[in-house]
Tab-separated table of C-alpha atoms and ligand atoms in Angstrom:
chain	number	residue	atom	x	y	z
A	227	UNK	CA	-23.314	-7.986	-23.200
A	228	UNK	CA	-19.797	-9.370	-22.871
A	229	UNK	CA	-17.018	-7.154	-21.364
A	230	UNK	CA	-14.493	-6.633	-24.216
A	231	UNK	CA	-11.042	-6.641	-22.559
A	232	UNK	CA	-7.580	-5.508	-24.015
A	233	UNK	CA	-4.417	-7.012	-22.697
A	234	UNK	CA	-1.481	-4.930	-22.697
A	235	UNK	CA	1.853	-6.995	-22.731
A	236	UNK	CA	2.029	-10.534	-24.145
A	237	UNK	CA	4.866	-11.693	-21.779
A	238	UNK	CA	4.579	-14.478	-19.232
A	239	UNK	CA	1.686	-12.765	-17.342
A	240	UNK	CA	-0.145	-11.110	-20.354
A	241	UNK	CA	-0.243	-14.734	-21.757
A	242	UNK	CA	-1.566	-16.065	-18.507
A	243	UNK	CA	-4.238	-13.245	-18.276
A	244	UNK	CA	-5.150	-13.974	-22.066
A	245	UNK	CA	-5.736	-17.681	-20.985
A	246	UNK	CA	-7.848	-16.849	-18.063
A	247	UNK	CA	-9.971	-14.186	-19.967
A	248	UNK	CA	-10.365	-16.486	-22.809
A	249	UNK	CA	-11.112	-19.743	-20.899
A	250	UNK	CA	-12.141	-18.844	-17.422
A	251	UNK	CA	-13.945	-15.861	-17.182
A	252	UNK	CA	-17.486	-16.123	-18.391
A	253	UNK	CA	-18.982	-12.762	-19.591
A	254	UNK	CA	-15.607	-11.570	-20.664
A	255	UNK	CA	-14.147	-11.593	-24.359
A	256	UNK	CA	-10.457	-11.190	-25.281
A	257	UNK	CA	-10.795	-8.391	-27.690
A	258	UNK	CA	-7.221	-7.301	-28.249
A	259	UNK	CA	-3.731	-8.395	-27.535
A	260	UNK	CA	-1.139	-5.505	-27.726
A	261	UNK	CA	2.548	-5.964	-27.515
A	262	UNK	CA	5.634	-3.836	-28.857
A	263	UNK	CA	6.608	-7.116	-30.498
A	264	UNK	CA	3.933	-7.949	-33.165
A	265	UNK	CA	4.779	-11.451	-33.539
A	266	UNK	CA	4.433	-12.081	-29.731
A	267	UNK	CA	0.878	-10.393	-29.707
A	268	UNK	CA	-0.063	-12.487	-32.762
A	269	UNK	CA	0.900	-15.685	-31.098
A	270	UNK	CA	-1.199	-15.108	-27.996
A	271	UNK	CA	-4.103	-13.769	-29.903
A	272	UNK	CA	-4.208	-16.833	-32.067
A	273	UNK	CA	-3.739	-19.223	-29.148
A	274	UNK	CA	-6.630	-17.621	-27.056
A	275	UNK	CA	-8.743	-16.312	-29.974
A	276	UNK	CA	-8.505	-12.686	-29.613
A	277	UNK	CA	-10.242	-10.463	-31.998
A	278	UNK	CA	-7.388	-8.276	-32.913
A	279	UNK	CA	-3.738	-7.434	-32.215
A	280	UNK	CA	-1.883	-4.151	-31.740
A	281	UNK	CA	1.616	-2.507	-31.107
A	282	UNK	CA	0.146	0.647	-29.756
A	283	UNK	CA	-0.837	0.617	-26.049
A	284	UNK	CA	-2.443	4.024	-25.743
A	285	UNK	CA	-4.365	3.603	-29.049
A	286	UNK	CA	-5.676	0.178	-27.870
A	287	UNK	CA	-6.821	1.734	-24.509
A	288	UNK	CA	-8.945	4.424	-26.368
A	289	UNK	CA	-10.551	2.036	-28.991
A	290	UNK	CA	-14.344	2.138	-28.916
A	291	UNK	CA	-14.582	-1.830	-29.030
A	292	UNK	CA	-12.565	-2.112	-25.533
A	293	UNK	CA	-14.335	-1.662	-22.531
A	294	UNK	CA	-11.568	-2.600	-19.887
A	295	UNK	CA	-8.013	-2.785	-19.889
A	296	UNK	CA	-5.549	-5.357	-18.440
A	297	UNK	CA	-1.879	-4.069	-18.085
A	298	UNK	CA	0.786	-6.642	-17.968
A	299	UNK	CA	3.455	-4.749	-19.661
A	300	UNK	CA	7.028	-4.120	-17.919
A	301	UNK	CA	7.004	-2.647	-14.700
A	302	UNK	CA	7.911	1.088	-15.680
A	303	UNK	CA	4.827	1.254	-18.051
A	304	UNK	CA	2.329	0.475	-15.275
A	305	UNK	CA	1.786	3.989	-14.116
A	306	UNK	CA	1.603	5.563	-17.658
A	307	UNK	CA	-0.701	3.102	-18.851
A	308	UNK	CA	-2.897	3.374	-15.778
A	309	UNK	CA	-3.110	7.132	-16.313
A	310	UNK	CA	-4.088	6.508	-19.963
A	311	UNK	CA	-6.853	4.238	-18.845
A	312	UNK	CA	-8.218	6.735	-16.328
A	313	UNK	CA	-7.934	9.496	-19.101
A	314	UNK	CA	-10.103	7.127	-21.276
A	315	UNK	CA	-12.396	6.732	-18.320
A	316	UNK	CA	-12.025	2.615	-18.504
A	317	UNK	CA	-11.302	0.635	-15.694
A	318	UNK	CA	-7.967	-1.272	-15.494
A	319	UNK	CA	-6.507	-4.206	-13.772
A	320	UNK	CA	-2.887	-3.404	-13.583
A	321	UNK	CA	-0.058	-5.937	-12.715
A	322	UNK	CA	1.881	-4.985	-9.655
A	323	UNK	CA	3.956	-2.822	-8.799
A	324	UNK	CA	1.934	0.054	-9.899
A	325	UNK	CA	5.261	2.111	-10.007
A	326	UNK	CA	8.576	1.581	-8.538
A	327	UNK	CA	8.347	5.214	-7.469
A	328	UNK	CA	5.941	6.271	-4.628
A	329	UNK	CA	5.712	9.659	-6.247
A	330	UNK	CA	4.440	8.305	-9.517
A	331	UNK	CA	1.897	6.453	-7.635
A	332	UNK	CA	0.784	9.652	-6.230
A	333	UNK	CA	0.052	10.880	-9.883
A	334	UNK	CA	-2.202	7.969	-10.393
A	335	UNK	CA	-4.055	8.677	-7.170
A	336	UNK	CA	-4.455	12.316	-8.013
A	337	UNK	CA	-5.881	11.439	-11.313
A	338	UNK	CA	-8.538	9.105	-9.829
A	339	UNK	CA	-9.219	11.802	-7.008
A	340	UNK	CA	-9.731	14.439	-9.593
A	341	UNK	CA	-12.306	12.302	-11.383
A	342	UNK	CA	-14.034	11.218	-8.260
A	343	UNK	CA	-13.821	7.547	-8.825
A	344	UNK	CA	-11.477	4.533	-8.815
A	345	UNK	CA	-10.435	3.080	-12.039
A	346	UNK	CA	-7.232	1.012	-11.195
A	347	UNK	CA	-7.406	-2.393	-9.567
A	348	UNK	CA	-4.009	-3.692	-8.736
A	349	UNK	CA	-2.599	-7.168	-9.420
A	350	UNK	CA	-1.810	-7.971	-5.891
A	351	UNK	CA	-3.310	-11.239	-6.375
A	352	UNK	CA	-2.376	-12.743	-2.962
A	353	UNK	CA	-5.186	-11.048	-1.239
A	354	UNK	CA	-7.545	-13.457	-3.259
A	355	UNK	CA	-5.477	-16.587	-2.284
A	356	UNK	CA	-7.465	-18.904	-0.218
A	357	UNK	CA	-4.775	-19.573	2.283
A	358	UNK	CA	-4.074	-15.863	2.884
A	359	UNK	CA	-7.734	-15.387	2.982
A	360	UNK	CA	-8.391	-17.975	5.601
A	361	UNK	CA	-5.228	-16.676	7.482
A	362	UNK	CA	-6.844	-12.937	7.603
A	363	UNK	CA	-10.153	-14.605	8.717
A	364	UNK	CA	-8.490	-16.486	11.404
A	365	UNK	CA	-6.995	-13.315	12.887
A	366	UNK	CA	-10.259	-11.234	12.322
A	367	UNK	CA	-12.423	-13.895	14.279
A	368	UNK	CA	-10.237	-13.240	17.306
A	369	UNK	CA	-9.039	-16.869	17.594
A	370	UNK	CA	-5.179	-15.659	17.523
A	371	UNK	CA	-5.580	-12.764	19.875
A	372	UNK	CA	-3.571	-9.808	18.911
A	373	UNK	CA	-1.296	-10.439	16.002
A	374	UNK	CA	2.347	-9.845	17.074
A	375	UNK	CA	4.610	-11.052	14.141
A	376	UNK	CA	4.224	-12.182	10.483
A	377	UNK	CA	7.153	-14.365	8.991
A	378	UNK	CA	7.235	-14.306	5.138
A	379	UNK	CA	9.377	-16.497	2.838
A	380	UNK	CA	9.409	-15.865	-1.027
A	381	UNK	CA	11.614	-18.093	-3.219
A	382	UNK	CA	11.865	-18.576	-7.101
A	383	UNK	CA	13.902	-21.086	-8.753
A	384	UNK	CA	15.857	-18.659	-10.714
A	385	UNK	CA	16.048	-14.875	-10.899
A	386	UNK	CA	15.304	-13.904	-14.690
A	387	UNK	CA	18.391	-12.532	-16.320
A	388	UNK	CA	17.132	-8.879	-16.408
A	389	UNK	CA	16.786	-8.922	-12.580
A	390	UNK	CA	18.970	-6.391	-10.738
A	391	UNK	CA	19.700	-6.862	-6.997
A	392	UNK	CA	17.387	-4.117	-5.940
A	393	UNK	CA	14.530	-5.847	-7.989
A	394	UNK	CA	14.170	-8.185	-5.033
A	395	UNK	CA	12.806	-5.439	-3.088
A	396	UNK	CA	11.015	-3.482	-5.887
A	397	UNK	CA	9.508	-6.289	-7.930
A	398	UNK	CA	9.222	-9.446	-5.726
A	399	UNK	CA	8.757	-8.152	-2.217
A	400	UNK	CA	5.871	-5.999	-3.059
A	401	UNK	CA	3.624	-8.984	-2.912
A	402	UNK	CA	4.436	-9.504	0.845
A	403	UNK	CA	4.570	-5.827	1.492
A	404	UNK	CA	0.973	-5.564	0.278
A	405	UNK	CA	-0.285	-8.818	1.839
A	406	UNK	CA	1.187	-8.456	5.274
A	407	UNK	CA	-0.209	-4.961	5.502
A	408	UNK	CA	-3.668	-6.579	4.370
A	409	UNK	CA	-3.582	-9.485	6.658
A	410	UNK	CA	-2.652	-7.259	9.743
A	411	UNK	CA	-4.644	-4.178	8.699
A	412	UNK	CA	-1.693	-2.223	9.794
A	413	UNK	CA	0.655	0.207	8.202
A	414	UNK	CA	4.538	0.277	8.130
A	415	UNK	CA	6.472	2.731	10.112
A	416	UNK	CA	10.368	1.606	9.457
A	417	UNK	CA	12.121	-1.050	7.594
A	418	UNK	CA	15.609	-2.504	7.831
A	419	UNK	CA	17.234	-4.630	5.182
A	420	UNK	CA	20.109	-7.112	5.422
A	421	UNK	CA	21.919	-9.603	3.148
A	422	UNK	CA	23.802	-12.622	4.237
A	423	UNK	CA	27.506	-11.946	4.465
A	424	UNK	CA	29.919	-13.205	1.979
A	425	UNK	CA	27.581	-13.241	-1.025
A	426	UNK	CA	27.923	-11.359	-4.119
A	427	UNK	CA	25.284	-8.732	-3.483
A	428	UNK	CA	25.255	-7.418	-6.985
A	429	UNK	CA	24.492	-10.703	-8.196
A	430	UNK	CA	21.176	-11.095	-10.049
A	431	UNK	CA	18.571	-12.238	-7.447
A	432	UNK	CA	20.871	-12.168	-4.538
A	433	UNK	CA	18.913	-12.988	-1.229
A	434	UNK	CA	17.329	-10.017	0.712
A	435	UNK	CA	16.071	-10.061	4.370
A	436	UNK	CA	13.622	-7.260	5.504
A	437	UNK	CA	12.284	-6.519	8.905
A	438	UNK	CA	9.331	-4.084	8.919
A	439	UNK	CA	7.656	-2.426	11.940
A	440	UNK	CA	4.022	-1.482	11.850
A	441	UNK	CA	2.095	1.235	13.375
A	442	UNK	CA	0.460	-1.595	15.724
A	443	UNK	CA	3.802	-2.526	16.975
A	444	UNK	CA	4.051	-5.790	14.964
A	445	UNK	CA	7.170	-7.005	13.296
A	446	UNK	CA	7.151	-8.337	9.826
A	447	UNK	CA	10.124	-10.241	8.209
A	448	UNK	CA	10.493	-10.992	4.525
A	449	UNK	CA	12.963	-13.248	2.998
A	450	UNK	CA	13.301	-12.883	-0.806
A	451	UNK	CA	15.433	-15.634	-2.407
A	452	UNK	CA	15.063	-15.416	-6.169
A	453	UNK	CA	17.707	-18.067	-6.835
A	454	UNK	CA	16.507	-20.704	-4.418
A	455	UNK	CA	17.103	-23.446	-7.047
A	456	UNK	CA	14.818	-26.099	-5.596
A	457	UNK	CA	11.293	-24.712	-6.574
A	458	UNK	CA	8.841	-21.865	-6.205
A	459	UNK	CA	8.123	-21.640	-2.548
A	460	UNK	CA	6.111	-19.117	-0.761
A	461	UNK	CA	5.637	-19.655	3.070
A	462	UNK	CA	4.104	-17.479	5.750
A	463	UNK	CA	3.296	-17.666	9.336
A	464	UNK	CA	1.076	-15.108	11.312
A	465	UNK	CA	1.939	-15.421	15.102
A	466	UNK	CA	-0.617	-14.017	17.657
A	467	UNK	CA	-0.647	-14.057	21.411
A	468	UNK	CA	-2.747	-17.086	21.649
A	469	UNK	CA	-1.591	-19.138	18.557
A	470	UNK	CA	-0.315	-19.123	15.011
A	471	UNK	CA	-1.518	-19.740	11.508
A	472	UNK	CA	0.802	-21.246	8.773
A	473	UNK	CA	-0.107	-20.992	5.040
A	474	UNK	CA	-0.524	-24.271	3.093
A	475	UNK	CA	0.191	-24.315	-0.684
A	476	UNK	CA	-2.246	-26.294	-2.613
A	477	UNK	CA	-0.418	-29.831	-3.064
A	478	UNK	CA	-2.586	-32.623	-4.295
A	479	UNK	CA	-0.283	-35.521	-4.052
A	480	UNK	CA	2.517	-36.827	-1.920
A	481	UNK	CA	4.763	-39.372	-3.717
A	482	UNK	CA	6.539	-42.276	-2.012
A	483	UNK	CA	9.680	-44.079	-3.359
A	484	UNK	CA	13.217	-44.941	-2.544
A	485	UNK	CA	12.452	-44.944	1.220
A	486	UNK	CA	11.419	-41.366	1.025
A	487	UNK	CA	8.113	-39.422	0.724
A	488	UNK	CA	8.111	-36.126	-1.395
A	489	UNK	CA	5.911	-33.450	-2.792
A	490	UNK	CA	6.499	-31.545	-6.047
A	491	UNK	CA	7.179	-27.820	-6.079
A	492	UNK	CA	5.912	-25.632	-8.822
A	493	UNK	CA	8.448	-24.048	-11.188
A	494	UNK	CA	6.904	-20.563	-10.731
A	495	UNK	CA	4.059	-18.517	-9.122
A	496	UNK	CA	1.416	-19.324	-11.653
A	497	UNK	CA	0.315	-22.791	-10.372
A	498	UNK	CA	0.826	-21.802	-6.900
A	499	UNK	CA	-1.658	-18.717	-7.246
A	500	UNK	CA	-3.811	-20.038	-9.973
A	501	UNK	CA	-6.838	-19.737	-8.049
A	502	UNK	CA	-5.944	-16.285	-6.727
A	503	UNK	CA	-5.519	-15.002	-10.275
A	504	UNK	CA	-8.737	-16.557	-11.302
A	505	UNK	CA	-10.639	-14.880	-8.251
A	506	UNK	CA	-8.860	-11.615	-8.746
A	507	UNK	CA	-9.917	-11.436	-12.525
A	508	UNK	CA	-13.621	-12.394	-11.592
A	509	UNK	CA	-13.549	-9.581	-9.174
A	510	UNK	CA	-12.134	-7.072	-11.941
A	511	UNK	CA	-14.837	-8.354	-14.143
A	512	UNK	CA	-17.475	-7.476	-11.515
A	513	UNK	CA	-15.964	-4.129	-10.958
A	514	UNK	CA	-16.134	-3.392	-14.643
A	515	UNK	CA	-19.802	-4.397	-14.735
A	516	UNK	CA	-20.929	-2.717	-11.426
A	517	UNK	CA	-18.608	0.198	-11.058
A	518	UNK	CA	-18.277	-0.917	-7.353
A	519	UNK	CA	-14.467	-1.436	-6.369
A	520	UNK	CA	-13.891	-5.183	-5.096
A	521	UNK	CA	-13.604	-4.872	-1.228
A	522	UNK	CA	-10.555	-6.953	-0.835
A	523	UNK	CA	-8.694	-5.881	-3.979
A	524	UNK	CA	-5.671	-3.552	-3.911
A	525	UNK	CA	-6.178	-0.078	-5.269
A	526	UNK	CA	-3.856	2.784	-6.131
A	527	UNK	CA	-3.410	3.729	-2.523
A	528	UNK	CA	-2.365	0.298	-1.689
A	529	UNK	CA	0.033	0.437	-4.591
A	530	UNK	CA	1.562	3.710	-3.128
A	531	UNK	CA	1.856	2.140	0.310
A	532	UNK	CA	3.941	-0.900	-1.215
A	533	UNK	CA	5.969	1.310	-3.354
A	534	UNK	CA	6.754	3.682	-0.448
A	535	UNK	CA	7.910	0.611	1.648
A	536	UNK	CA	9.864	-0.783	-1.214
A	537	UNK	CA	11.591	2.562	-1.764
A	538	UNK	CA	12.486	2.774	1.844
A	539	UNK	CA	13.776	-0.732	1.631
A	540	UNK	CA	16.041	0.131	-1.330
A	541	UNK	CA	17.502	2.984	0.775
A	542	UNK	CA	17.935	0.873	3.869
A	543	UNK	CA	19.911	-1.661	1.687
A	544	UNK	CA	22.064	0.968	0.291
A	545	UNK	CA	22.980	2.727	3.433
A	546	UNK	CA	22.501	0.072	6.169
A	547	UNK	CA	20.348	0.508	9.125
A	548	UNK	CA	16.737	1.501	9.587
A	549	UNK	CA	14.799	3.754	7.369
A	550	UNK	CA	11.563	5.354	8.777
A	551	UNK	CA	8.340	5.325	6.461
A	552	UNK	CA	6.045	8.170	6.507
A	553	UNK	CA	3.183	8.428	4.270
A	554	UNK	CA	0.662	10.963	3.015
A	555	UNK	CA	-2.780	11.339	4.410
A	556	UNK	CA	-5.206	8.969	2.526
A	557	UNK	CA	-7.538	10.601	0.352
A	558	UNK	CA	-11.281	9.901	1.202
A	559	UNK	CA	-11.813	8.309	-2.134
A	560	UNK	CA	-10.017	5.309	-0.626
A	561	UNK	CA	-11.435	3.180	2.177
B	825	LIG	C1	7.316	-11.639	-10.084
B	825	LIG	O1	7.213	-10.588	-10.662
B	825	LIG	C2	5.951	-12.054	-9.665
B	825	LIG	O2	5.001	-11.242	-9.554
B	825	LIG	C3	5.904	-13.208	-8.898
B	825	LIG	O3	4.615	-13.489	-8.355
B	825	LIG	C4	6.998	-13.252	-7.855
B	825	LIG	O4	7.031	-14.623	-7.167
B	825	LIG	C5	8.395	-13.125	-8.423
B	825	LIG	O5	9.253	-13.179	-7.466
B	825	LIG	C6	8.276	-11.635	-9.076
B	825	LIG	O6	9.467	-11.436	-9.493
């Protein structure tokens, strides 16, 4: 029987997930599209053939004709709706971040622990991206030797109007905070955050530069530049004692003209990570079917670790200097 999925939130990511479920996920049905704005829900539902629409997220989660939830509503609703899914006993794929507060992530963790199973898969889709996957495999097979540094660049064309300065750390950087921790198999112990001199730091999407230290002694740097102007550009390099691995973005053509060769950048993250989203959602469908949590996916514990590092980053930005990161002991539910 087809798995009936409800999508909560019909914004950019909700629409993209609706497309994937409707067109690229055999065995899943787009059952309900729910959004606070009914016309937005209706538009996406009509475009991708959903059976119904709603403006009530918790009511949608509880419906008898819904088997699994995809949460793509604004950041501050992620944890409360994840809790509602756990309460209803339904698996949820929740967009990142799980919460902007590590304390709130712990509430989700406690809810899963008290039920003795995992329900929430987190949408840190880069773990499914083939370039990060191969980077991790290159490290794990020993070819690089011990990993010592990881460089990360995350650039958007233009920050959305609702983006505050801090959101570079709490909304954009969690991708790198999660994927670097995943690739290195390490945890963060401290973070320092810098901004270039002479910029208006409160400006929407002002650049931020972070340096993290891990419990294996590695250094991880992350540049977030949400107003890079020229294109969506995510780069990374993992440096080991015996070599290094660069990420390549999928680029299918190189154009020549006017004595120049050039490649096109995407306008945002969806084309760059299209395959990662597809594989992530496929893994979620398998999780719903089998109850076995996907080995490489992020879970509520990973969401907590990313939020803890982001919170420390916000503090480091505010007061300057280095902030240590101390996490709780990991409950045995999470591997
Ligand atoms: C956004 O929320 C995302 O999730 C994108 O993947 C990222 O590139 C962007 O910077 C974030 O703000």
